[in-house]
């Protein structure tokens, strides 16, 4: 039981490049979320999903897309990376009220 | 977007001391959660609080859900080196996804 896995662990992009952050969970949880963590800001919700085929925006969705074709996977896409998207990204899956976080992806946009 | 006001932002203490941190909000929450994050890892849930006035312990950790539902505190007694990390409060108002996090309290312990 791997829990929540995220790839890659580190990524450097140039402004304007696109990429997908991968997130997978093997706990059969319906709820999954993406957060970004910036210094002094705590974690802020980007997008979330309540089940396969259903997604919704969180607090800071601009510049990011998500899809949920399966229960297990919840990828986060950056369409055109900007320096303001330099951050640490965490994926989480939820059982009842407990969120299980992945180890994070540290993204730098130059 | 709304964030919770968590204080203090950082603490430098001696091993064995007690620690207290708190979170306040201008809005009511239905659930308060406390997480700990260690370097290079995601946050891990420590304590969940579901009712106003609730006081819950988890080993040396004790947390309370404020009566007004707008605040919560976390106490750590007799701190040890492995308590080092960043502690986050989070409030939940609606569905399980919609957590609002505090800015975090960075705890450093001198042995």
mmCIF file of C-alpha atoms in Angstrom:
data_model
loop_
_atom_site.group_PDB
_atom_site.id
_atom_site.type_symbol
_atom_site.label_atom_id
_atom_site.label_comp_id
_atom_site.label_asym_id
_atom_site.label_seq_id
_atom_site.Cartn_x
_atom_site.Cartn_y
_atom_site.Cartn_z
ATOM 1 C CA UNK A 1 0.000 0.000 0.000
ATOM 2 C CA UNK A 2 1.970 3.004 -1.302
ATOM 3 C CA UNK A 3 -0.517 5.670 -0.157
ATOM 4 C CA UNK A 4 -0.243 8.875 -2.208
ATOM 5 C CA UNK A 5 2.610 9.068 -4.703
ATOM 6 C CA UNK A 6 3.750 12.108 -6.668
ATOM 7 C CA UNK A 7 6.150 12.455 -9.575
ATOM 8 C CA UNK A 8 8.470 14.091 -10.269
ATOM 9 C CA UNK A 9 9.997 15.094 -6.930
ATOM 10 C CA UNK A 10 11.843 18.071 -8.461
ATOM 11 C CA UNK A 11 11.306 19.953 -11.728
ATOM 12 C CA UNK A 12 12.773 23.070 -13.338
ATOM 13 C CA UNK A 13 10.863 24.724 -16.167
ATOM 14 C CA UNK A 14 11.366 27.740 -18.350
ATOM 15 C CA UNK A 15 8.646 30.373 -18.562
ATOM 16 C CA UNK A 16 6.005 29.295 -21.059
ATOM 17 C CA UNK A 17 6.698 25.578 -20.892
ATOM 18 C CA UNK A 18 3.948 23.164 -20.026
ATOM 19 C CA UNK A 19 4.074 20.097 -17.846
ATOM 20 C CA UNK A 20 1.965 17.658 -15.863
ATOM 21 C CA UNK A 21 2.482 16.809 -12.212
ATOM 22 C CA UNK A 22 1.394 13.252 -11.537
ATOM 23 C CA UNK A 23 -0.502 12.067 -8.474
ATOM 24 C CA UNK A 24 -1.767 8.585 -7.724
ATOM 25 C CA UNK A 25 -3.330 6.878 -4.713
ATOM 26 C CA UNK A 26 -4.042 3.226 -4.049
ATOM 27 C CA UNK A 27 -6.470 3.657 -1.150
ATOM 28 C CA UNK A 28 -9.603 3.859 -3.315
ATOM 29 C CA UNK A 29 -10.448 7.308 -1.951
ATOM 30 C CA UNK A 30 -13.015 9.307 -3.865
ATOM 31 C CA UNK A 31 -11.780 12.732 -2.775
ATOM 32 C CA UNK A 32 -8.478 14.113 -4.053
ATOM 33 C CA UNK A 33 -6.975 17.597 -3.954
ATOM 34 C CA UNK A 34 -4.025 19.663 -5.126
ATOM 35 C CA UNK A 35 -2.365 22.311 -2.952
ATOM 36 C CA UNK A 36 0.547 24.642 -3.382
ATOM 37 C CA UNK A 37 2.783 25.659 -0.491
ATOM 38 C CA UNK A 38 4.658 28.934 -0.495
ATOM 39 C CA UNK A 39 6.833 30.337 2.306
ATOM 40 C CA UNK A 40 4.737 32.000 5.001
ATOM 41 C CA UNK A 41 1.500 31.125 3.182
ATOM 42 C CA UNK A 42 0.615 27.677 4.434
ATOM 43 C CA UNK A 43 -1.112 25.446 1.879
ATOM 44 C CA UNK A 44 -3.627 26.819 -0.601
ATOM 45 C CA UNK A 45 -6.131 24.690 -2.487
ATOM 46 C CA UNK A 46 -5.761 24.719 -6.276
ATOM 47 C CA UNK A 47 -8.311 22.157 -7.522
ATOM 48 C CA UNK A 48 -10.136 19.225 -6.049
ATOM 49 C CA UNK A 49 -12.188 16.231 -7.150
ATOM 50 C CA UNK A 50 -15.003 14.377 -5.406
ATOM 51 C CA UNK A 51 -14.781 11.387 -7.722
ATOM 52 C CA UNK A 52 -13.892 10.214 -11.206
ATOM 53 C CA UNK A 53 -15.142 12.675 -13.798
ATOM 54 C CA UNK A 54 -15.860 15.448 -11.276
ATOM 55 C CA UNK A 55 -13.503 18.337 -10.544
ATOM 56 C CA UNK A 56 -13.871 21.831 -9.122
ATOM 57 C CA UNK A 57 -11.792 24.918 -8.464
ATOM 58 C CA UNK A 58 -10.200 25.771 -5.176
ATOM 59 C CA UNK A 59 -8.759 29.027 -3.903
ATOM 60 C CA UNK A 60 -5.983 29.548 -6.501
ATOM 61 C CA UNK A 61 -6.972 27.722 -9.744
ATOM 62 C CA UNK A 62 -5.671 30.146 -12.368
ATOM 63 C CA UNK A 63 -2.960 28.687 -14.599
ATOM 64 C CA UNK A 64 -3.752 25.093 -13.676
ATOM 65 C CA UNK A 65 -5.967 22.387 -15.169
ATOM 66 C CA UNK A 66 -6.988 19.041 -13.736
ATOM 67 C CA UNK A 67 -8.879 15.961 -14.857
ATOM 68 C CA UNK A 68 -9.991 12.804 -13.065
ATOM 69 C CA UNK A 69 -10.510 9.917 -15.457
ATOM 70 C CA UNK A 70 -9.917 7.238 -12.812
ATOM 71 C CA UNK A 71 -10.276 7.009 -9.034
ATOM 72 C CA UNK A 72 -6.544 6.435 -8.681
ATOM 73 C CA UNK A 73 -5.053 9.310 -10.694
ATOM 74 C CA UNK A 74 -5.398 13.078 -10.417
ATOM 75 C CA UNK A 75 -2.849 14.908 -12.621
ATOM 76 C CA UNK A 76 -2.250 18.655 -12.414
ATOM 77 C CA UNK A 77 -1.342 20.469 -15.635
ATOM 78 C CA UNK A 78 0.484 23.733 -15.993
ATOM 79 C CA UNK A 79 -0.391 25.042 -19.430
ATOM 80 C CA UNK A 80 2.159 27.867 -19.675
ATOM 81 C CA UNK A 81 4.439 28.030 -16.662
ATOM 82 C CA UNK A 82 5.135 31.378 -15.009
ATOM 83 C CA UNK A 83 7.678 32.292 -12.310
ATOM 84 C CA UNK A 84 4.754 32.899 -9.916
ATOM 85 C CA UNK A 85 4.081 29.165 -10.084
ATOM 86 C CA UNK A 86 7.388 28.363 -8.425
ATOM 87 C CA UNK A 87 6.242 26.452 -5.371
ATOM 88 C CA UNK A 88 5.969 23.087 -3.689
ATOM 89 C CA UNK A 89 2.914 21.163 -4.851
ATOM 90 C CA UNK A 90 1.130 18.596 -2.704
ATOM 91 C CA UNK A 91 -1.511 16.127 -3.748
ATOM 92 C CA UNK A 92 -3.843 14.687 -1.113
ATOM 93 C CA UNK A 93 -6.530 12.043 -0.961
ATOM 94 C CA UNK A 94 -9.222 12.084 1.689
ATOM 95 C CA UNK A 95 -10.957 9.428 3.758
ATOM 96 C CA UNK A 96 -13.721 10.928 5.873
ATOM 97 C CA UNK A 97 -12.046 14.045 7.306
ATOM 98 C CA UNK A 98 -8.436 12.883 7.150
ATOM 99 C CA UNK A 99 -6.321 14.043 4.241
ATOM 100 C CA UNK A 100 -3.314 11.921 3.275
ATOM 101 C CA UNK A 101 -0.650 14.023 1.596
ATOM 102 C CA UNK A 102 1.922 12.918 -0.930
ATOM 103 C CA UNK A 103 5.617 13.819 -0.538
ATOM 104 C CA UNK A 104 5.353 16.866 -2.801
ATOM 105 C CA UNK A 105 6.839 18.151 -6.059
ATOM 106 C CA UNK A 106 9.232 21.103 -5.839
ATOM 107 C CA UNK A 107 8.784 23.180 -9.011
ATOM 108 C CA UNK A 108 10.993 26.065 -10.096
ATOM 109 C CA UNK A 109 10.027 28.229 -13.064
ATOM 110 C CA UNK A 110 12.828 30.359 -14.482
ATOM 111 C CA UNK B 1 -8.405 33.974 -0.266
ATOM 112 C CA UNK B 2 -9.000 33.498 3.398
ATOM 113 C CA UNK B 3 -6.296 32.083 5.592
ATOM 114 C CA UNK B 4 -6.208 31.412 9.245
ATOM 115 C CA UNK B 5 -4.031 33.550 11.508
ATOM 116 C CA UNK B 6 -1.607 31.201 13.182
ATOM 117 C CA UNK B 7 0.844 32.283 15.857
ATOM 118 C CA UNK B 8 3.606 32.322 16.646
ATOM 119 C CA UNK B 9 5.300 31.972 13.258
ATOM 120 C CA UNK B 10 8.345 30.382 14.845
ATOM 121 C CA UNK B 11 9.459 29.105 18.234
ATOM 122 C CA UNK B 12 12.909 28.330 19.587
ATOM 123 C CA UNK B 13 12.734 26.328 22.795
ATOM 124 C CA UNK B 14 14.779 24.073 25.018
ATOM 125 C CA UNK B 15 14.135 20.353 25.103
ATOM 126 C CA UNK B 16 11.654 19.544 27.853
ATOM 127 C CA UNK B 17 9.739 22.825 27.607
ATOM 128 C CA UNK B 18 6.036 23.001 26.876
ATOM 129 C CA UNK B 19 4.836 24.574 23.621
ATOM 130 C CA UNK B 20 1.631 26.414 22.827
ATOM 131 C CA UNK B 21 0.392 27.688 19.472
ATOM 132 C CA UNK B 22 -2.977 28.918 18.269
ATOM 133 C CA UNK B 23 -5.091 29.751 15.263
ATOM 134 C CA UNK B 24 -7.803 32.342 14.909
ATOM 135 C CA UNK B 25 -10.277 33.168 12.179
ATOM 136 C CA UNK B 26 -12.935 35.749 11.478
ATOM 137 C CA UNK B 27 -15.208 32.940 10.262
ATOM 138 C CA UNK B 28 -16.733 29.909 11.915
ATOM 139 C CA UNK B 29 -15.414 26.437 11.107
ATOM 140 C CA UNK B 30 -17.107 23.084 11.644
ATOM 141 C CA UNK B 31 -13.865 21.169 12.070
ATOM 142 C CA UNK B 32 -10.392 22.126 13.205
ATOM 143 C CA UNK B 33 -7.372 20.034 12.287
ATOM 144 C CA UNK B 34 -3.726 20.155 13.331
ATOM 145 C CA UNK B 35 -0.963 18.851 11.060
ATOM 146 C CA UNK B 36 2.786 18.430 11.370
ATOM 147 C CA UNK B 37 5.155 18.692 8.426
ATOM 148 C CA UNK B 38 8.744 17.471 8.456
ATOM 149 C CA UNK B 39 11.345 18.550 5.871
ATOM 150 C CA UNK B 40 10.733 17.087 2.429
ATOM 151 C CA UNK B 41 7.440 15.512 3.433
ATOM 152 C CA UNK B 42 3.767 16.298 3.195
ATOM 153 C CA UNK B 43 1.737 17.265 6.275
ATOM 154 C CA UNK B 44 0.541 14.488 8.566
ATOM 155 C CA UNK B 45 -2.631 14.767 10.626
ATOM 156 C CA UNK B 46 -2.062 14.976 14.398
ATOM 157 C CA UNK B 47 -5.461 15.800 15.877
ATOM 158 C CA UNK B 48 -8.961 16.440 14.530
ATOM 159 C CA UNK B 49 -11.601 18.407 16.475
ATOM 160 C CA UNK B 50 -15.281 18.243 15.597
ATOM 161 C CA UNK B 51 -17.251 20.052 18.320
ATOM 162 C CA UNK B 52 -17.015 23.482 19.893
ATOM 163 C CA UNK B 53 -15.289 23.205 23.254
ATOM 164 C CA UNK B 54 -13.841 19.781 22.458
ATOM 165 C CA UNK B 55 -10.492 19.017 24.076
ATOM 166 C CA UNK B 56 -8.571 16.120 22.545
ATOM 167 C CA UNK B 57 -5.193 14.602 23.377
ATOM 168 C CA UNK B 58 -2.798 12.491 21.338
ATOM 169 C CA UNK B 59 0.099 11.499 23.579
ATOM 170 C CA UNK B 60 1.900 14.686 24.618
ATOM 171 C CA UNK B 61 -0.255 16.764 22.262
ATOM 172 C CA UNK B 62 -3.476 18.434 23.343
ATOM 173 C CA UNK B 63 -5.730 20.538 21.131
ATOM 174 C CA UNK B 64 -8.966 22.406 21.754
ATOM 175 C CA UNK B 65 -11.776 23.611 19.517
ATOM 176 C CA UNK B 66 -12.715 27.105 20.673
ATOM 177 C CA UNK B 67 -16.181 27.771 22.025
ATOM 178 C CA UNK B 68 -16.789 30.475 19.415
ATOM 179 C CA UNK B 69 -15.738 28.008 16.663
ATOM 180 C CA UNK B 70 -13.343 30.681 15.404
ATOM 181 C CA UNK B 71 -10.185 29.489 17.094
ATOM 182 C CA UNK B 72 -8.161 26.501 18.203
ATOM 183 C CA UNK B 73 -4.946 25.870 20.088
ATOM 184 C CA UNK B 74 -2.362 23.113 20.209
ATOM 185 C CA UNK B 75 -0.148 22.358 23.192
ATOM 186 C CA UNK B 76 2.876 20.077 23.236
ATOM 187 C CA UNK B 77 4.125 19.051 26.654
ATOM 188 C CA UNK B 78 7.715 18.112 27.546
ATOM 189 C CA UNK B 79 9.086 18.681 24.044
ATOM 190 C CA UNK B 80 11.612 16.251 22.570
ATOM 191 C CA UNK B 81 13.909 16.619 19.536
ATOM 192 C CA UNK B 82 11.566 14.706 17.213
ATOM 193 C CA UNK B 83 8.899 17.381 17.749
ATOM 194 C CA UNK B 84 10.875 19.649 15.403
ATOM 195 C CA UNK B 85 8.913 20.606 12.308
ATOM 196 C CA UNK B 86 6.241 22.948 11.033
ATOM 197 C CA UNK B 87 2.809 22.728 12.632
ATOM 198 C CA UNK B 88 -0.246 23.809 10.665
ATOM 199 C CA UNK B 89 -3.789 24.399 11.759
ATOM 200 C CA UNK B 90 -6.567 23.929 9.230
ATOM 201 C CA UNK B 91 -10.244 24.763 9.336
ATOM 202 C CA UNK B 92 -12.963 22.965 7.448
ATOM 203 C CA UNK B 93 -16.263 24.605 6.714
ATOM 204 C CA UNK B 94 -17.846 22.618 3.918
ATOM 205 C CA UNK B 95 -16.726 19.451 2.179
ATOM 206 C CA UNK B 96 -13.650 17.458 3.093
ATOM 207 C CA UNK B 97 -11.585 19.074 0.347
ATOM 208 C CA UNK B 98 -12.121 22.639 1.365
ATOM 209 C CA UNK B 99 -9.531 23.067 4.054
ATOM 210 C CA UNK B 100 -8.183 26.503 4.892
ATOM 211 C CA UNK B 101 -4.673 26.396 6.346
ATOM 212 C CA UNK B 102 -2.806 28.654 8.723
ATOM 213 C CA UNK B 103 0.644 29.962 7.829
ATOM 214 C CA UNK B 104 2.375 27.435 10.055
ATOM 215 C CA UNK B 105 4.475 27.529 13.231
ATOM 216 C CA UNK B 106 8.088 26.433 12.803
ATOM 217 C CA UNK B 107 9.300 24.689 15.955
ATOM 218 C CA UNK B 108 13.024 24.438 16.687
ATOM 219 C CA UNK B 109 14.299 22.637 19.781
ATOM 220 C CA UNK B 110 17.693 23.119 21.369
ATOM 221 C CA UNK B 111 18.872 19.927 23.074
#
